[in-house]
XYZ file of C-alpha atoms in Angstrom:
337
model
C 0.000 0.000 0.000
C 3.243 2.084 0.860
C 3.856 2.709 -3.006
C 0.875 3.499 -4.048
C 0.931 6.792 -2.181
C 4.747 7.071 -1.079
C 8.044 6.996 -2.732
C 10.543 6.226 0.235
C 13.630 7.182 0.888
C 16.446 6.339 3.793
C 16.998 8.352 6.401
C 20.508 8.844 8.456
C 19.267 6.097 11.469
C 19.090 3.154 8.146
C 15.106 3.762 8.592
C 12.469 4.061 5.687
C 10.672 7.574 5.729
C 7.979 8.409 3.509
C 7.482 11.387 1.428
C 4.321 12.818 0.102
C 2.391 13.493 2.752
C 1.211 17.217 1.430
C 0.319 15.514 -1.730
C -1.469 12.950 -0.553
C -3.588 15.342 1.977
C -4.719 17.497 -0.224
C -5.758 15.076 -2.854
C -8.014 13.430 0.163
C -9.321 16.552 0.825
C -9.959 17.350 -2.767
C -11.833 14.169 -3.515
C -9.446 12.535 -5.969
C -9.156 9.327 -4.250
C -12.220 6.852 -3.923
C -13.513 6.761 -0.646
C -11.767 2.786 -0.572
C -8.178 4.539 -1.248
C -9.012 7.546 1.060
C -9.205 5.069 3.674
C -5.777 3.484 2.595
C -4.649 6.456 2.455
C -5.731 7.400 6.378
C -4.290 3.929 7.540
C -1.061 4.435 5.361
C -0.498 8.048 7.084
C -1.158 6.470 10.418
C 1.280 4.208 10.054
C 3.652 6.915 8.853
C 3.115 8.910 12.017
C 5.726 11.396 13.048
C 5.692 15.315 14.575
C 7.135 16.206 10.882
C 4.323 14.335 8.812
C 1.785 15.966 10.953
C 3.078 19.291 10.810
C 3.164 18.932 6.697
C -0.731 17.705 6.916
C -0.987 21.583 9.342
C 0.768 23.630 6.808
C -1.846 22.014 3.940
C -5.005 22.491 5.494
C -4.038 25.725 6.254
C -4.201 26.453 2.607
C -7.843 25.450 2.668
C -9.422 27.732 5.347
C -12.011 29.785 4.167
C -11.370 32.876 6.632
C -9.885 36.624 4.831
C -9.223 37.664 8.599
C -6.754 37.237 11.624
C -6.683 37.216 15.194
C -3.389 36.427 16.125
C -3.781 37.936 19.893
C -5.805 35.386 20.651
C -5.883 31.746 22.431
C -6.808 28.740 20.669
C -8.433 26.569 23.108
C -7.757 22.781 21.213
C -10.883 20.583 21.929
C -11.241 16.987 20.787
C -14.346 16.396 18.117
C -14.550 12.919 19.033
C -15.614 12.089 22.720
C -16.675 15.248 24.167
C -18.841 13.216 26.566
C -15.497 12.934 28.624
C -14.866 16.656 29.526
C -16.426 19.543 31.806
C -15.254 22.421 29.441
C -13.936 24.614 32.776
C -12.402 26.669 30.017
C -15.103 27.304 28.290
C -16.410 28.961 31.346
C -13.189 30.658 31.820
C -13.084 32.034 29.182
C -16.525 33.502 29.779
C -15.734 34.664 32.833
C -12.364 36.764 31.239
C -14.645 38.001 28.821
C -15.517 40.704 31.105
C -12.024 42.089 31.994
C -11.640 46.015 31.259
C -8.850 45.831 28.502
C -10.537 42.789 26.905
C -6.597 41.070 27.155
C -8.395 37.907 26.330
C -9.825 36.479 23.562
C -10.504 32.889 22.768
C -11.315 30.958 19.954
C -13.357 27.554 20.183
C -14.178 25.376 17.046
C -15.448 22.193 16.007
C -18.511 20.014 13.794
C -20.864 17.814 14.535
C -19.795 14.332 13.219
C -22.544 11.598 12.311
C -22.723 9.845 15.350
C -24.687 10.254 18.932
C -21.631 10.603 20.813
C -20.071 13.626 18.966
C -22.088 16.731 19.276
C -20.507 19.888 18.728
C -19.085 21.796 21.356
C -21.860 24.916 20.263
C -23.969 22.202 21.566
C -22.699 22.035 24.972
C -23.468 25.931 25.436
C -26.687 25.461 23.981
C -26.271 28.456 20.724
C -26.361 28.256 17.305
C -23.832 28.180 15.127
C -23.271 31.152 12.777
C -21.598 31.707 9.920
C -17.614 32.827 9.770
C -17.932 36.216 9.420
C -20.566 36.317 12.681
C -18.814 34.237 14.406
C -15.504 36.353 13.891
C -18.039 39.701 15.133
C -18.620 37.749 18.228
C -15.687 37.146 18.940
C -14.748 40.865 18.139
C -17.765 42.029 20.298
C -18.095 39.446 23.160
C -14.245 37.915 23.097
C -15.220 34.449 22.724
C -15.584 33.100 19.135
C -17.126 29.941 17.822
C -15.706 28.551 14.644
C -17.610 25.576 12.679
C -15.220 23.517 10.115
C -17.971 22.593 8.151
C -17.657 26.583 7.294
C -13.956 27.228 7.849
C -12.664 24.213 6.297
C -15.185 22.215 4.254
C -12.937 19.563 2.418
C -12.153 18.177 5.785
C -15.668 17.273 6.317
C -16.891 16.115 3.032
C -14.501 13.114 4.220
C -15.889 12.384 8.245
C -18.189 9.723 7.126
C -15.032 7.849 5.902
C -13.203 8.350 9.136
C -16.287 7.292 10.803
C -16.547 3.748 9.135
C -12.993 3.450 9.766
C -12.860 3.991 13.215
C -9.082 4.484 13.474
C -6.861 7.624 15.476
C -6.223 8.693 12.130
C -4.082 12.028 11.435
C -6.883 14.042 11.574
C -7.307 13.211 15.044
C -4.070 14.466 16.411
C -4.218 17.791 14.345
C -7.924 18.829 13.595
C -7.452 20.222 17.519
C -5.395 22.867 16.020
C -6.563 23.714 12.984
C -6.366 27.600 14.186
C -8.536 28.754 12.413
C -7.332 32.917 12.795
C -3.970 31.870 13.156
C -3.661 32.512 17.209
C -0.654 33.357 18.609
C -1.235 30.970 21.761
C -2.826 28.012 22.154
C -3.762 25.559 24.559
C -3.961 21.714 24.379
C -4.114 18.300 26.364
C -1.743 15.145 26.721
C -2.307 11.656 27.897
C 1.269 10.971 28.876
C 4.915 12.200 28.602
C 5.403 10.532 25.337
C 2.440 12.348 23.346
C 3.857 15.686 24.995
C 6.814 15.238 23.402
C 4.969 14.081 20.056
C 2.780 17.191 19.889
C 5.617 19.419 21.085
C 7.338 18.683 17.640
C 4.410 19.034 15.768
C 3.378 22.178 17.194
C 7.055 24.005 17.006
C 6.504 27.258 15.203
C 2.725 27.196 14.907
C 2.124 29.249 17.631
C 4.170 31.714 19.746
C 3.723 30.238 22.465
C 1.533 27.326 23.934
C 0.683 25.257 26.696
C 0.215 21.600 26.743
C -1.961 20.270 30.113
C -0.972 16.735 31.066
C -3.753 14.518 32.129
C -5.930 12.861 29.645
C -5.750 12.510 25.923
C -7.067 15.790 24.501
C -8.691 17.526 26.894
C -6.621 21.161 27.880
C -9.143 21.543 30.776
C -7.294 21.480 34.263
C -9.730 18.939 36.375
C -7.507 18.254 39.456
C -3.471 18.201 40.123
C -1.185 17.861 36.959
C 1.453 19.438 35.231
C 1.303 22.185 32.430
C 4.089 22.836 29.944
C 4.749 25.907 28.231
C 6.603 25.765 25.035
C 7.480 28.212 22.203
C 9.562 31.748 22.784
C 10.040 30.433 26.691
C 9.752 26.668 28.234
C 8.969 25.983 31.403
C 7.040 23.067 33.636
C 3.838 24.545 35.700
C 3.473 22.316 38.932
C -0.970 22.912 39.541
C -1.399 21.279 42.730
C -4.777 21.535 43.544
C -4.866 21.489 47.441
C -3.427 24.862 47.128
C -6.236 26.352 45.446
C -9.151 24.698 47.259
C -12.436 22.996 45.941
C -12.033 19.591 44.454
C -11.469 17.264 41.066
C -13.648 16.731 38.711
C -13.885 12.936 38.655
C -14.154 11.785 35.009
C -17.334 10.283 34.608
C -19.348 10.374 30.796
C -21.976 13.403 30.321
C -24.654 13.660 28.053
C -25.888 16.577 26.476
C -27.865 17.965 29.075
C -25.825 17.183 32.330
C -23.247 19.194 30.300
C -25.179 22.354 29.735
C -26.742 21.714 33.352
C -23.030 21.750 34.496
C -21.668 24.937 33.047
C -25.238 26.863 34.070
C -24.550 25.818 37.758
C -21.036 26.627 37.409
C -21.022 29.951 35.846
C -24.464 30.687 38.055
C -22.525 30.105 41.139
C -24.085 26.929 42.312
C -21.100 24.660 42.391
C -18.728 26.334 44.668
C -17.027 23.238 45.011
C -15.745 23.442 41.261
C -14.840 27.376 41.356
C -11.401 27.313 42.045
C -11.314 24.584 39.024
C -12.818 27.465 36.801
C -10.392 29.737 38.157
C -7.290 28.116 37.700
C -8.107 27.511 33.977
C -8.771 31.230 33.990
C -5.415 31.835 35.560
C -3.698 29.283 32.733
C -5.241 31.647 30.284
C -3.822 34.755 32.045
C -0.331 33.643 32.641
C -0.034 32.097 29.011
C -0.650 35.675 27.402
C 1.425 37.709 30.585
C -1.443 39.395 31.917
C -0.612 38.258 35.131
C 3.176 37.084 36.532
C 1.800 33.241 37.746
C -1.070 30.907 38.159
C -1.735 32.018 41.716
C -2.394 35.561 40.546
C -4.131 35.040 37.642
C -6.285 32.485 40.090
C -6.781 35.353 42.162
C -8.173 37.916 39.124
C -10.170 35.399 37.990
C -12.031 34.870 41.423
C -12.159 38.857 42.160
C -14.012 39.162 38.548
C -17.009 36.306 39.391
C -17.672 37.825 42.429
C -18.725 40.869 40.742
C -20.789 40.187 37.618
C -23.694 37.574 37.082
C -21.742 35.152 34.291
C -25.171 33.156 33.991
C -26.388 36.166 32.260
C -23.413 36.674 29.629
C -23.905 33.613 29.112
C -27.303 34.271 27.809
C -26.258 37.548 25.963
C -24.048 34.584 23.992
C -27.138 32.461 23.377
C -29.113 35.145 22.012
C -26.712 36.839 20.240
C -26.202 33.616 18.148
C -29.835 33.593 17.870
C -30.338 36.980 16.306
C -27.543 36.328 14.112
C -29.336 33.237 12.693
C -32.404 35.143 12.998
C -30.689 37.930 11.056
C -29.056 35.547 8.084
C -32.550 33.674 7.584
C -34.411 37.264 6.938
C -31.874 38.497 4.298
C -32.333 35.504 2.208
């Protein structure tokens, strides 16, 4: 199978390494393959793997993207689109929550698709809005600094193709890098690692992608911080973030599988300040925000901000300004049709 997509060549270390990867992306994303050699194709790049292959299959897709503006200030928070059952989203809370600071020193950018199965509903889903089209969602984030991006829009060769990954039912490459697809070419960027081995995986493949990024260590894909664990920072500075959680207060969040409704139940009662036990979670994922873009000089402080800021405005309610917002803006594109 090798051939028919590869010519290989020897490295230095006497091992095989294949060539053609940006060729072979972008004719599965163009539709030149069959959807039998697509899948070859998927299982032939998995078996390829490497930091450098994936970064190639980045630097593609980035050709693709259907968006004429930038936002390079702002933090790319790098959700999974498969199993989003398995996380709380603190950040997306967070992030509403820094949404209110004066000088608006935060802005993050969410994205992701529905895929055809039960267990894969888009994050929009799990904040109950609708999802709008690029340029609105680009004016929210603009007007409300918190933006939701759907790929279908953004980059719609990349879906045309889920139904294939679906069948296949493989970690193909688009599941390591669809997280950071980037979609306004952020500046920072947040992520999750199962293990010391994937960090330094994605550390390779992220390596000039971003100015600077964090990578949270505790389960595969998830950047939320959900109990004690270690952060690492990477790009113009490195350094190892120790988050021990006793220090902070509250407790874990003890993984446990969420439908649809628990989840939006969950971030209501959070950001409606009915889980007091799980603030100082949503604060230190506000502080990893802060101390990623230097607002604040640690975790502790930007822990502290965080806190100071929910005490003083009702967050249940901005999050309803998001909800309708979305609404009028789907309200809006439906009437000038």
């Amino acid at each position: 199978m090798e051939k028919i997509f590869f010519k290989l060549k020897k490295r230095k270390d006497g091992n095989k390494l294949c060539s053609g990867t940006s060729g072979m992306i972008r004719n599965i994303i163009e539709g030149n393959y069959s959807d039998i050699k697509t899948a070859a194709a998927l299982v032939c790049l998995k078996h390829h793997k490497s930091p450098k292959s994936y970064r190639t299959a980045l630097k593609v897709l980035d050709s693709y993207k259907k968006l004429p503006f930038k936002e390079k200030d702002s933090v790319e928070i790098a959700y999974p689109y498969k199993r989003k059952g398995f996380s709380p989203y603190l950040l997306i809370g967070s992030a509403i929550v820094l949404s209110l600071l004066p000088k608006s020193e935060i802005k993050t950018v969410f994205h992701g698709e529905n895929l055809p199965v039960s267990t894969t509903k888009d994050i929009f889903d799990y904040l109950d809005i609708s999802t709008v089209s690029n340029e609105d969602s680009y004016n929210m984030l603009k007007n409300l600094n918190v933006g939701f991006f759907n790929r279908k829009l953004f980059l719609p060769q990349l879906s045309s193709i889920n139904h294939i990954r679906i069948d296949l039912n493989i970690n193909d490459i688009f599941c390591h890098i669809e997280k950071y697809l980037n979609p306004l070419s952020s500046d920072f960027a947040i992520g999750g690692v199962k293990n010391s081995r994937q960090l330094l995986f994605y550390k390779n493949m992220l390596e000039g992608r971003y100015k600077r990024f964090a990578l949270i260590e505790d389960r595969e894909g998830f950047p939320d911080i959900t109990s004690s664990t270690s952060v690492y920072i990477f790009g113009d500075r490195e350094e190892i973030i120790e988050v021990d959680l006793s220090v902070f207060g509250g407790k874990s969040f003890l993984y446990k599988k969420l439908d649809l409704s628990e989840h939006i139940d969950f971030i209501k009662d959070l950001l409606g300040k009915k889980l007091p036990e799980y603030e100082p979670l949503l604060h230190i994922n506000s502080g990893l925000l802060l101390y990623l873009k230097d607002v604040v000089n640690d975790l502790k402080e930007g822990f502290e901000l965080s806190r100071e800021l929910f005490r003083k405005y009702d967050y249940l309610q901005v999050l309803k300004n998001i909800q309708k917002y979305s609404e009028y803006l789907n309200y809006k594109n439906i009437y000038e049709l």
